[in-house]
Amino acid sequence: MTTVQEQQTIQNVFQDRMDQDELLNCMRCGFCLPSCPTYITSGYKESHSPRGRIALMKAVVDGLIEPDEDFEQSLNQCLGCRACEPVCPSGVNYGHLLEEARDIINQNKKHSLPVRTVRKAVFEGLFPHQNRMRTMTGLLGFYQRSGLQKVARSTGVMKLFPESLATMERVLPKVPTMKEMKNRPEFLPAVAPKTNRVAFFTGCLMDTMFLETNNATMKLLQLAGCEIVIPQNQNCCGALHGHSGEKDGSKALAKKNIKAFEDLNVDYIITNAGGCGAFLVDYDHLLKDDPEWKDRAKDFKDKIKDITQILYEVDFHKKVKLELPYQIVTYQDSCHLRNVMKTSAAPRALLQAIERIDYTEMKDADRCCGSAGIYNIVESEMSMQILDYKMEQTKATHASTVVTANPGCLLQMKLGIEREGLSEKMRAVHIVDLLMEAVQE
């Protein structure tokens, strides 16, 4: 709970730091309302809509309300999916306002000791250090392979955890060994006529827990005629920090990544995680007030491209035979891939090029699944309500394969499938892995 003094400090910093032109840019027209999952799921509460949250931010700046617990909860309930931005006639950069507001609150309130400890461990001790990410993943691998997982499940230990977390444990992928995670190439040649020289942003979770998807991504790029540079000194994109009120941490990570990639002489920097890609293309905004880095950030941002987009642009789906056994396939958009990176047609075109499958478009495929980074952990109730709606639409497609393009979405859809008891009839898969299955070499 924030004290009166903390609220006053937060209000003062809001007045100094919030972009008042952007706040005034919102016309209160309501075009954003039908696109906002929390507004709909909450029973149409105005305070849970983009328009309502902007109004609350403006009221804090104007001194009309205090930045109390209700105000903070309204911001915390936001998924940050940014579905409101493409439909806004004024072009309000809602995501930038939300991140700035969260950072101001987080940096000017005193968290409890347990919260401070967890935040420090996660944001300073874990994600900025890829070697520690590998160690954590290695421990998870030991848990899975040593028999501890079977013991935990058979003895009912998992029942001590919240239902969503216990279910999430069942859908985690089989993680690679430490040796596999450390054995990473720095350069891979094209194996088809050369089309581009690219760099690959490996990510933190993607290059540990989802290592096989990264391997498949690089293989597809090679088949598409790309020679690939994989800088070893890259690190976490900083999205988790930026979305959680740790802006200084995200800036530090951004600068390391820009430095790692800027002298590689590549055409593009390729990502395979919508959430990472969306944060990477926002580096120019993140560092806009830093004279030394703002132009470098802009150059970096201009080279970011999702794996599906580059495959589509080089006609991979027309040059390489793609075929799978008959199955009904549907696609769940990654919010950030669609709303920030503006990539939605390419993944669909690639899927529809696979022979023998029946592609079926999902109703509201562009609505958030409720994952949103760690939202499904910290705002579990709302997340599960949003997932329930998503699973209704998924089941209506009669699909046996649900495809997405972001690790958080993938785990959330796996979670939904498990909760619905559909694990024997339906699977969730990253689009890269499905395309790799379909490649007929």
mmCIF file of N, CA and C in Angstrom, residues 24-103:
data_model
loop_
_atom_site.group_PDB
_atom_site.id
_atom_site.type_symbol
_atom_site.label_atom_id
_atom_site.label_comp_id
_atom_site.label_asym_id
_atom_site.label_seq_id
_atom_site.Cartn_x
_atom_site.Cartn_y
_atom_site.Cartn_z
ATOM 1 N N LEU A 24 -3.519 14.044 -23.971
ATOM 2 C CA LEU A 24 -4.568 14.869 -24.580
ATOM 3 C C LEU A 24 -4.961 14.363 -25.957
ATOM 4 N N ASN A 25 -4.097 13.561 -26.563
ATOM 5 C CA ASN A 25 -4.371 13.028 -27.898
ATOM 6 C C ASN A 25 -5.567 12.086 -27.898
ATOM 7 N N CYS A 26 -5.848 11.484 -26.742
ATOM 8 C CA CYS A 26 -7.009 10.593 -26.632
ATOM 9 C C CYS A 26 -8.286 11.419 -26.699
ATOM 10 N N MET A 27 -9.136 11.124 -27.695
ATOM 11 C CA MET A 27 -10.367 11.879 -27.906
ATOM 12 C C MET A 27 -11.552 11.327 -27.117
ATOM 13 N N ARG A 28 -11.325 10.235 -26.366
ATOM 14 C CA ARG A 28 -12.389 9.573 -25.600
ATOM 15 C C ARG A 28 -13.502 9.045 -26.517
ATOM 16 N N CYS A 29 -13.149 8.699 -27.744
ATOM 17 C CA CYS A 29 -14.158 8.263 -28.716
ATOM 18 C C CYS A 29 -14.701 6.877 -28.419
ATOM 19 N N GLY A 30 -13.885 6.024 -27.789
ATOM 20 C CA GLY A 30 -14.341 4.681 -27.442
ATOM 21 C C GLY A 30 -14.085 3.627 -28.504
ATOM 22 N N PHE A 31 -13.370 3.969 -29.575
ATOM 23 C CA PHE A 31 -13.058 2.966 -30.590
ATOM 24 C C PHE A 31 -12.235 1.821 -30.007
ATOM 25 N N CYS A 32 -11.498 2.112 -28.933
ATOM 26 C CA CYS A 32 -10.644 1.098 -28.318
ATOM 27 C C CYS A 32 -11.422 0.071 -27.508
ATOM 28 N N LEU A 33 -12.623 0.407 -27.086
ATOM 29 C CA LEU A 33 -13.339 -0.430 -26.124
ATOM 30 C C LEU A 33 -13.596 -1.859 -26.618
ATOM 31 N N PRO A 34 -14.109 -2.058 -27.849
ATOM 32 C CA PRO A 34 -14.372 -3.436 -28.295
ATOM 33 C C PRO A 34 -13.116 -4.279 -28.462
ATOM 34 N N SER A 35 -11.944 -3.632 -28.518
ATOM 35 C CA SER A 35 -10.700 -4.378 -28.723
ATOM 36 C C SER A 35 -9.995 -4.707 -27.419
ATOM 37 N N CYS A 36 -10.501 -4.220 -26.293
ATOM 38 C CA CYS A 36 -9.801 -4.372 -25.017
ATOM 39 C C CYS A 36 -10.314 -5.587 -24.236
ATOM 40 N N PRO A 37 -9.495 -6.620 -24.060
ATOM 41 C CA PRO A 37 -9.939 -7.832 -23.356
ATOM 42 C C PRO A 37 -10.330 -7.582 -21.905
ATOM 43 N N THR A 38 -9.605 -6.721 -21.190
ATOM 44 C CA THR A 38 -9.931 -6.521 -19.781
ATOM 45 C C THR A 38 -11.219 -5.712 -19.617
ATOM 46 N N TYR A 39 -11.489 -4.798 -20.531
ATOM 47 C CA TYR A 39 -12.749 -4.043 -20.499
ATOM 48 C C TYR A 39 -13.928 -4.991 -20.675
ATOM 49 N N ILE A 40 -13.812 -5.895 -21.640
ATOM 50 C CA ILE A 40 -14.901 -6.840 -21.915
ATOM 51 C C ILE A 40 -15.041 -7.846 -20.780
ATOM 52 N N THR A 41 -13.927 -8.431 -20.349
ATOM 53 C CA THR A 41 -13.961 -9.487 -19.341
ATOM 54 C C THR A 41 -14.404 -8.969 -17.975
ATOM 55 N N SER A 42 -14.106 -7.701 -17.676
ATOM 56 C CA SER A 42 -14.475 -7.130 -16.376
ATOM 57 C C SER A 42 -15.947 -6.733 -16.310
ATOM 58 N N GLY A 43 -16.679 -6.922 -17.403
ATOM 59 C CA GLY A 43 -18.074 -6.507 -17.410
ATOM 60 C C GLY A 43 -18.222 -5.057 -17.823
ATOM 61 N N TYR A 44 -17.320 -4.612 -18.705
ATOM 62 C CA TYR A 44 -17.359 -3.265 -19.289
ATOM 63 C C TYR A 44 -17.119 -2.160 -18.251
ATOM 64 N N LYS A 45 -16.119 -2.385 -17.401
ATOM 65 C CA LYS A 45 -15.724 -1.340 -16.453
ATOM 66 C C LYS A 45 -14.843 -0.319 -17.166
ATOM 67 N N GLU A 46 -15.217 0.925 -17.104
ATOM 68 C CA GLU A 46 -14.481 1.976 -17.793
ATOM 69 C C GLU A 46 -13.043 2.068 -17.304
ATOM 70 N N SER A 47 -12.831 1.820 -16.018
ATOM 71 C CA SER A 47 -11.476 1.911 -15.465
ATOM 72 C C SER A 47 -10.573 0.791 -15.955
ATOM 73 N N HIS A 48 -11.150 -0.218 -16.612
ATOM 74 C CA HIS A 48 -10.378 -1.325 -17.156
ATOM 75 C C HIS A 48 -10.275 -1.238 -18.676
ATOM 76 N N SER A 49 -10.490 -0.043 -19.213
ATOM 77 C CA SER A 49 -10.363 0.178 -20.650
ATOM 78 C C SER A 49 -9.191 1.112 -20.926
ATOM 79 N N PRO A 50 -8.663 1.129 -22.147
ATOM 80 C CA PRO A 50 -7.587 2.077 -22.474
ATOM 81 C C PRO A 50 -8.023 3.524 -22.265
ATOM 82 N N ARG A 51 -9.220 3.845 -22.737
ATOM 83 C CA ARG A 51 -9.736 5.203 -22.564
ATOM 84 C C ARG A 51 -9.830 5.568 -21.093
ATOM 85 N N GLY A 52 -10.319 4.645 -20.283
ATOM 86 C CA GLY A 52 -10.473 4.906 -18.858
ATOM 87 C C GLY A 52 -9.133 5.052 -18.155
ATOM 88 N N ARG A 53 -8.180 4.215 -18.525
ATOM 89 C CA ARG A 53 -6.865 4.294 -17.887
ATOM 90 C C ARG A 53 -6.150 5.587 -18.263
ATOM 91 N N ILE A 54 -6.290 6.013 -19.509
ATOM 92 C CA ILE A 54 -5.692 7.284 -19.906
ATOM 93 C C ILE A 54 -6.337 8.441 -19.145
ATOM 94 N N ALA A 55 -7.643 8.366 -18.973
ATOM 95 C CA ALA A 55 -8.345 9.404 -18.207
ATOM 96 C C ALA A 55 -7.843 9.445 -16.768
ATOM 97 N N LEU A 56 -7.585 8.271 -16.191
ATOM 98 C CA LEU A 56 -7.069 8.219 -14.820
ATOM 99 C C LEU A 56 -5.657 8.805 -14.752
ATOM 100 N N MET A 57 -4.814 8.477 -15.733
ATOM 101 C CA MET A 57 -3.466 9.056 -15.766
ATOM 102 C C MET A 57 -3.528 10.577 -15.859
ATOM 103 N N LYS A 58 -4.408 11.065 -16.707
ATOM 104 C CA LYS A 58 -4.558 12.512 -16.882
ATOM 105 C C LYS A 58 -5.065 13.152 -15.591
ATOM 106 N N ALA A 59 -5.964 12.472 -14.895
ATOM 107 C CA ALA A 59 -6.500 12.997 -13.637
ATOM 108 C C ALA A 59 -5.422 13.077 -12.561
ATOM 109 N N VAL A 60 -4.497 12.106 -12.555
ATOM 110 C CA VAL A 60 -3.381 12.161 -11.604
ATOM 111 C C VAL A 60 -2.476 13.345 -11.945
ATOM 112 N N VAL A 61 -2.174 13.524 -13.219
ATOM 113 C CA VAL A 61 -1.341 14.654 -13.647
ATOM 114 C C VAL A 61 -1.980 15.986 -13.249
ATOM 115 N N ASP A 62 -3.294 16.078 -13.388
ATOM 116 C CA ASP A 62 -4.017 17.327 -13.090
ATOM 117 C C ASP A 62 -4.321 17.499 -11.610
ATOM 118 N N GLY A 63 -3.976 16.504 -10.798
ATOM 119 C CA GLY A 63 -4.222 16.597 -9.366
ATOM 120 C C GLY A 63 -5.663 16.362 -8.970
ATOM 121 N N LEU A 64 -6.451 15.759 -9.854
ATOM 122 C CA LEU A 64 -7.875 15.537 -9.571
ATOM 123 C C LEU A 64 -8.103 14.270 -8.750
ATOM 124 N N ILE A 65 -7.201 13.314 -8.867
ATOM 125 C CA ILE A 65 -7.296 12.094 -8.062
ATOM 126 C C ILE A 65 -5.903 11.760 -7.543
ATOM 127 N N GLU A 66 -5.867 10.905 -6.529
ATOM 128 C CA GLU A 66 -4.588 10.464 -5.990
ATOM 129 C C GLU A 66 -4.201 9.138 -6.634
ATOM 130 N N PRO A 67 -2.921 8.896 -6.824
ATOM 131 C CA PRO A 67 -2.467 7.619 -7.380
ATOM 132 C C PRO A 67 -2.501 6.523 -6.315
ATOM 133 N N ASP A 68 -3.706 6.162 -5.921
ATOM 134 C CA ASP A 68 -3.880 5.222 -4.813
ATOM 135 C C ASP A 68 -3.875 3.779 -5.321
ATOM 136 N N GLU A 69 -4.270 2.864 -4.445
ATOM 137 C CA GLU A 69 -4.244 1.440 -4.786
ATOM 138 C C GLU A 69 -5.197 1.113 -5.924
ATOM 139 N N ASP A 70 -6.365 1.758 -5.965
ATOM 140 C CA ASP A 70 -7.320 1.498 -7.035
ATOM 141 C C ASP A 70 -6.740 1.921 -8.379
ATOM 142 N N PHE A 71 -6.046 3.053 -8.398
ATOM 143 C CA PHE A 71 -5.415 3.528 -9.617
ATOM 144 C C PHE A 71 -4.339 2.545 -10.078
ATOM 145 N N GLU A 72 -3.515 2.118 -9.146
ATOM 146 C CA GLU A 72 -2.453 1.178 -9.493
ATOM 147 C C GLU A 72 -3.024 -0.147 -9.976
ATOM 148 N N GLN A 73 -4.097 -0.604 -9.336
ATOM 149 C CA GLN A 73 -4.704 -1.869 -9.746
ATOM 150 C C GLN A 73 -5.279 -1.783 -11.148
ATOM 151 N N SER A 74 -5.840 -0.639 -11.496
ATOM 152 C CA SER A 74 -6.355 -0.448 -12.854
ATOM 153 C C SER A 74 -5.244 -0.626 -13.878
ATOM 154 N N LEU A 75 -4.073 -0.060 -13.606
ATOM 155 C CA LEU A 75 -2.947 -0.195 -14.529
ATOM 156 C C LEU A 75 -2.421 -1.632 -14.540
ATOM 157 N N ASN A 76 -2.360 -2.265 -13.369
ATOM 158 C CA ASN A 76 -1.849 -3.628 -13.280
ATOM 159 C C ASN A 76 -2.745 -4.623 -14.008
ATOM 160 N N GLN A 77 -4.045 -4.325 -14.061
ATOM 161 C CA GLN A 77 -4.978 -5.232 -14.724
ATOM 162 C C GLN A 77 -4.848 -5.193 -16.242
ATOM 163 N N CYS A 78 -4.135 -4.198 -16.758
ATOM 164 C CA CYS A 78 -3.940 -4.100 -18.203
ATOM 165 C C CYS A 78 -2.960 -5.158 -18.683
ATOM 166 N N LEU A 79 -3.317 -5.856 -19.743
ATOM 167 C CA LEU A 79 -2.455 -6.877 -20.316
ATOM 168 C C LEU A 79 -1.256 -6.284 -21.053
ATOM 169 N N GLY A 80 -1.401 -5.036 -21.478
ATOM 170 C CA GLY A 80 -0.367 -4.443 -22.316
ATOM 171 C C GLY A 80 -0.340 -5.040 -23.713
ATOM 172 N N CYS A 81 -1.471 -5.579 -24.179
ATOM 173 C CA CYS A 81 -1.523 -6.236 -25.486
ATOM 174 C C CYS A 81 -1.490 -5.244 -26.639
ATOM 175 N N ARG A 82 -1.833 -4.004 -26.357
ATOM 176 C CA ARG A 82 -1.788 -2.889 -27.310
ATOM 177 C C ARG A 82 -2.731 -3.068 -28.493
ATOM 178 N N ALA A 83 -3.794 -3.856 -28.279
ATOM 179 C CA ALA A 83 -4.809 -4.014 -29.330
ATOM 180 C C ALA A 83 -5.563 -2.719 -29.572
ATOM 181 N N CYS A 84 -5.492 -1.804 -28.613
ATOM 182 C CA CYS A 84 -6.170 -0.513 -28.751
ATOM 183 C C CYS A 84 -5.464 0.396 -29.754
ATOM 184 N N GLU A 85 -4.190 0.198 -29.980
ATOM 185 C CA GLU A 85 -3.425 1.127 -30.816
ATOM 186 C C GLU A 85 -3.807 1.073 -32.298
ATOM 187 N N PRO A 86 -3.936 -0.105 -32.914
ATOM 188 C CA PRO A 86 -4.285 -0.127 -34.337
ATOM 189 C C PRO A 86 -5.666 0.451 -34.648
ATOM 190 N N VAL A 87 -6.581 0.434 -33.675
ATOM 191 C CA VAL A 87 -7.943 0.919 -33.936
ATOM 192 C C VAL A 87 -8.143 2.365 -33.498
ATOM 193 N N CYS A 88 -7.104 2.989 -32.931
ATOM 194 C CA CYS A 88 -7.247 4.356 -32.419
ATOM 195 C C CYS A 88 -7.125 5.364 -33.564
ATOM 196 N N PRO A 89 -8.166 6.155 -33.833
ATOM 197 C CA PRO A 89 -8.105 7.130 -34.935
ATOM 198 C C PRO A 89 -7.112 8.259 -34.674
ATOM 199 N N SER A 90 -6.737 8.470 -33.416
ATOM 200 C CA SER A 90 -5.778 9.537 -33.077
ATOM 201 C C SER A 90 -4.346 9.028 -33.001
ATOM 202 N N GLY A 91 -4.175 7.704 -33.108
ATOM 203 C CA GLY A 91 -2.829 7.131 -33.045
ATOM 204 C C GLY A 91 -2.171 7.258 -31.691
ATOM 205 N N VAL A 92 -2.953 7.149 -30.618
ATOM 206 C CA VAL A 92 -2.392 7.262 -29.276
ATOM 207 C C VAL A 92 -1.437 6.096 -29.007
ATOM 208 N N ASN A 93 -0.241 6.408 -28.541
ATOM 209 C CA ASN A 93 0.735 5.373 -28.181
ATOM 210 C C ASN A 93 0.481 4.937 -26.743
ATOM 211 N N TYR A 94 -0.589 4.169 -26.575
ATOM 212 C CA TYR A 94 -1.026 3.764 -25.245
ATOM 213 C C TYR A 94 0.043 2.951 -24.521
ATOM 214 N N GLY A 95 0.724 2.063 -25.247
ATOM 215 C CA GLY A 95 1.731 1.219 -24.607
ATOM 216 C C GLY A 95 2.837 2.022 -23.961
ATOM 217 N N HIS A 96 3.246 3.125 -24.616
ATOM 218 C CA HIS A 96 4.294 3.979 -24.053
ATOM 219 C C HIS A 96 3.807 4.673 -22.776
ATOM 220 N N LEU A 97 2.558 5.115 -22.779
ATOM 221 C CA LEU A 97 1.986 5.756 -21.588
ATOM 222 C C LEU A 97 1.930 4.762 -20.426
ATOM 223 N N LEU A 98 1.492 3.550 -20.725
ATOM 224 C CA LEU A 98 1.354 2.533 -19.679
ATOM 225 C C LEU A 98 2.702 2.210 -19.049
ATOM 226 N N GLU A 99 3.717 2.011 -19.871
ATOM 227 C CA GLU A 99 5.035 1.660 -19.331
ATOM 228 C C GLU A 99 5.626 2.794 -18.501
ATOM 229 N N GLU A 100 5.423 4.024 -18.950
ATOM 230 C CA GLU A 100 5.940 5.164 -18.192
ATOM 231 C C GLU A 100 5.232 5.266 -16.840
ATOM 232 N N ALA A 101 3.920 5.090 -16.836
ATOM 233 C CA ALA A 101 3.155 5.180 -15.596
ATOM 234 C C ALA A 101 3.578 4.089 -14.608
ATOM 235 N N ARG A 102 3.732 2.866 -15.110
ATOM 236 C CA ARG A 102 4.139 1.769 -14.232
ATOM 237 C C ARG A 102 5.532 2.008 -13.655
ATOM 238 N N ASP A 103 6.422 2.545 -14.476
ATOM 239 C CA ASP A 103 7.773 2.809 -13.999
ATOM 240 C C ASP A 103 7.776 3.870 -12.908
#
